PDB file of C-alpha atoms in Angstrom:
ATOM      1  CA  UNK R 216       6.392  -7.760  22.874  1.00 46.00           C
ATOM      2  CA  UNK R 217       9.066  -5.210  23.183  1.00 50.00           C
ATOM      3  CA  UNK R 218       9.370  -2.228  20.699  1.00 51.00           C
ATOM      4  CA  UNK R 219      13.672  -3.204  20.420  1.00 55.00           C
ATOM      5  CA  UNK R 220      14.571  -4.326  17.292  1.00 59.00           C
ATOM      6  CA  UNK R 221      15.490  -8.014  17.774  1.00 59.00           C
ATOM      7  CA  UNK R 222      19.024  -9.511  17.313  1.00 62.00           C
ATOM      8  CA  UNK R 223      19.496 -11.912  14.141  1.00 62.00           C
ATOM      9  CA  UNK R 224      19.685 -14.653  16.510  1.00 65.00           C
ATOM     10  CA  UNK R 225      16.588 -13.576  18.236  1.00 81.00           C
ATOM     11  CA  UNK R 226      13.034 -16.444  18.220  1.00 90.00           C
ATOM     12  CA  UNK R 227       9.368 -14.923  18.131  1.00 91.00           C
ATOM     13  CA  UNK R 228       7.536 -16.651  20.512  1.00 94.00           C
ATOM     14  CA  UNK R 229       4.159 -18.512  19.744  1.00 93.00           C
ATOM     15  CA  UNK R 230       2.444 -16.051  21.604  1.00 94.00           C
ATOM     16  CA  UNK R 231       4.337 -12.702  19.475  1.00 95.00           C
ATOM     17  CA  UNK R 232       3.156 -14.596  16.787  1.00 94.00           C
ATOM     18  CA  UNK R 233       0.359 -15.092  17.167  1.00 93.00           C
ATOM     19  CA  UNK R 234      -0.646 -10.879  17.709  1.00 95.00           C
ATOM     20  CA  UNK R 235       1.631  -9.833  14.678  1.00 95.00           C
ATOM     21  CA  UNK R 236      -0.958 -12.261  12.995  1.00 95.00           C
ATOM     22  CA  UNK R 237      -3.852 -10.689  14.822  1.00 94.00           C
ATOM     23  CA  UNK R 238      -2.365  -7.251  13.622  1.00 95.00           C
ATOM     24  CA  UNK R 239      -1.931  -8.579  10.266  1.00 95.00           C
ATOM     25  CA  UNK R 240      -5.647  -9.218   9.932  1.00 95.00           C
ATOM     26  CA  UNK R 241      -6.552  -5.879  12.020  1.00 94.00           C
ATOM     27  CA  UNK R 242      -5.507  -4.426   9.283  1.00 94.00           C
ATOM     28  CA  UNK R 243      -7.312  -6.081   6.218  1.00 95.00           C
ATOM     29  CA  UNK R 244     -10.268  -5.030   4.978  1.00 93.00           C
ATOM     30  CA  UNK R 245     -13.155  -6.586   6.867  1.00 83.00           C
ATOM     31  CA  UNK R 246     -11.903  -7.373   8.928  1.00 70.00           C
ATOM     32  CA  UNK R 247     -14.491  -7.061  12.486  1.00 57.00           C
ATOM     33  CA  UNK R 248     -13.658  -7.781  15.706  1.00 49.00           C
ATOM     34  CA  UNK R 249     -15.542 -10.750  15.625  1.00 45.00           C
ATOM     35  CA  UNK R 250     -13.335 -12.228  13.545  1.00 50.00           C
ATOM     36  CA  UNK R 251     -10.087 -11.505  14.665  1.00 51.00           C
ATOM     37  CA  UNK R 252     -11.440 -14.317  17.247  1.00 54.00           C
ATOM     38  CA  UNK R 253     -13.042 -16.647  15.368  1.00 62.00           C
ATOM     39  CA  UNK R 254      -9.728 -18.785  14.568  1.00 80.00           C
ATOM     40  CA  UNK R 255      -9.012 -17.893  11.512  1.00 88.00           C
ATOM     41  CA  UNK R 256      -5.966 -20.066  10.878  1.00 93.00           C
ATOM     42  CA  UNK R 257      -2.358 -18.057  10.392  1.00 93.00           C
ATOM     43  CA  UNK R 258      -2.223 -19.078   7.708  1.00 94.00           C
ATOM     44  CA  UNK R 259      -4.977 -17.877   5.800  1.00 95.00           C
ATOM     45  CA  UNK R 260      -4.660 -14.393   7.545  1.00 95.00           C
ATOM     46  CA  UNK R 261      -0.840 -14.297   6.141  1.00 95.00           C
ATOM     47  CA  UNK R 262      -2.222 -15.704   2.611  1.00 96.00           C
ATOM     48  CA  UNK R 263      -4.718 -12.994   2.952  1.00 95.00           C
ATOM     49  CA  UNK R 264      -2.554 -10.202   3.552  1.00 96.00           C
ATOM     50  CA  UNK R 265       0.048 -11.388   0.710  1.00 96.00           C
ATOM     51  CA  UNK R 266      -3.197 -10.753  -1.220  1.00 96.00           C
ATOM     52  CA  UNK R 267      -3.989  -7.665  -0.188  1.00 96.00           C
ATOM     53  CA  UNK R 268      -0.781  -5.947  -0.650  1.00 97.00           C
ATOM     54  CA  UNK R 269      -0.449  -7.397  -4.033  1.00 98.00           C
ATOM     55  CA  UNK R 270      -4.328  -5.640  -4.992  1.00 97.00           C
ATOM     56  CA  UNK R 271      -3.660  -2.460  -3.154  1.00 97.00           C
ATOM     57  CA  UNK R 272       0.849  -2.272  -5.810  1.00 97.00           C
ATOM     58  CA  UNK R 273      -1.712  -2.980  -9.058  1.00 97.00           C
ATOM     59  CA  UNK R 274      -3.813   0.152  -7.833  1.00 97.00           C
ATOM     60  CA  UNK R 275      -1.003   2.328  -7.308  1.00 95.00           C
ATOM     61  CA  UNK R 276       0.350   1.550 -10.467  1.00 95.00           C
ATOM     62  CA  UNK R 277      -2.766   1.802 -12.702  1.00 95.00           C
ATOM     63  CA  UNK R 278      -2.772   5.026 -10.373  1.00 94.00           C
ATOM     64  CA  UNK R 279       0.813   5.593 -11.387  1.00 93.00           C
ATOM     65  CA  UNK R 280       0.103   4.766 -15.089  1.00 93.00           C
ATOM     66  CA  UNK R 281      -2.970   7.636 -15.158  1.00 93.00           C
ATOM     67  CA  UNK R 282      -1.474  10.737 -12.438  1.00 91.00           C
ATOM     68  CA  UNK R 283       0.614  10.124 -15.636  1.00 90.00           C
ATOM     69  CA  UNK R 284      -1.190   9.843 -18.560  1.00 90.00           C
ATOM     70  CA  UNK R 285      -2.938  13.503 -16.537  1.00 88.00           C
ATOM     71  CA  UNK R 286       1.022  14.940 -16.395  1.00 83.00           C
ATOM     72  CA  UNK R 287       1.677  14.726 -19.866  1.00 85.00           C
ATOM     73  CA  UNK R 288      -1.426  15.518 -20.878  1.00 85.00           C
ATOM     74  CA  UNK R 289      -1.159  19.253 -19.283  1.00 82.00           C
ATOM     75  CA  UNK R 290       2.740  19.176 -20.284  1.00 81.00           C
ATOM     76  CA  UNK R 291       1.134  19.730 -24.251  1.00 83.00           C
ATOM     77  CA  UNK R 292      -1.132  22.384 -22.446  1.00 83.00           C
ATOM     78  CA  UNK R 293       0.409  24.056 -20.701  1.00 87.00           C
ATOM     79  CA  UNK R 294       2.914  24.191 -24.017  1.00 83.00           C
ATOM     80  CA  UNK R 295       0.113  25.318 -26.285  1.00 84.00           C
ATOM     81  CA  UNK R 296      -0.769  28.469 -23.804  1.00 86.00           C
ATOM     82  CA  UNK R 297       2.468  29.039 -23.263  1.00 87.00           C
ATOM     83  CA  UNK R 298       2.994  29.714 -27.542  1.00 86.00           C
ATOM     84  CA  UNK R 299      -0.842  30.929 -27.131  1.00 89.00           C
ATOM     85  CA  UNK R 300       0.740  33.790 -24.375  1.00 87.00           C
ATOM     86  CA  UNK R 301       4.057  34.551 -26.266  1.00 87.00           C
ATOM     87  CA  UNK R 302       2.190  35.223 -29.442  1.00 87.00           C
ATOM     88  CA  UNK R 303       0.026  37.811 -28.013  1.00 87.00           C
ATOM     89  CA  UNK R 304       2.832  39.870 -26.077  1.00 87.00           C
ATOM     90  CA  UNK R 305       3.629  39.520 -29.945  1.00 86.00           C
ATOM     91  CA  UNK R 306       0.966  41.651 -30.577  1.00 80.00           C
TER      92      UNK R 306
END
């Protein structure tokens, strides 16, 4: 498949689709070279890919929430530290 962008009216060949599906499968965890050639239906690979993307999205959400909590606690600690430093400097 060429690396150029396709026009809206061009179509992929079956070989190009198969190649793209195999590339997708290689990005999935627990993907092995023997599994890539085992004749897994494209629909199954696409389903696994969608599930994997959903799982990654969920992990990003969870980690974002944890980071927000950490940053909020750091803001509190930083504010307390600034107050302490100001009071020490005023003595």
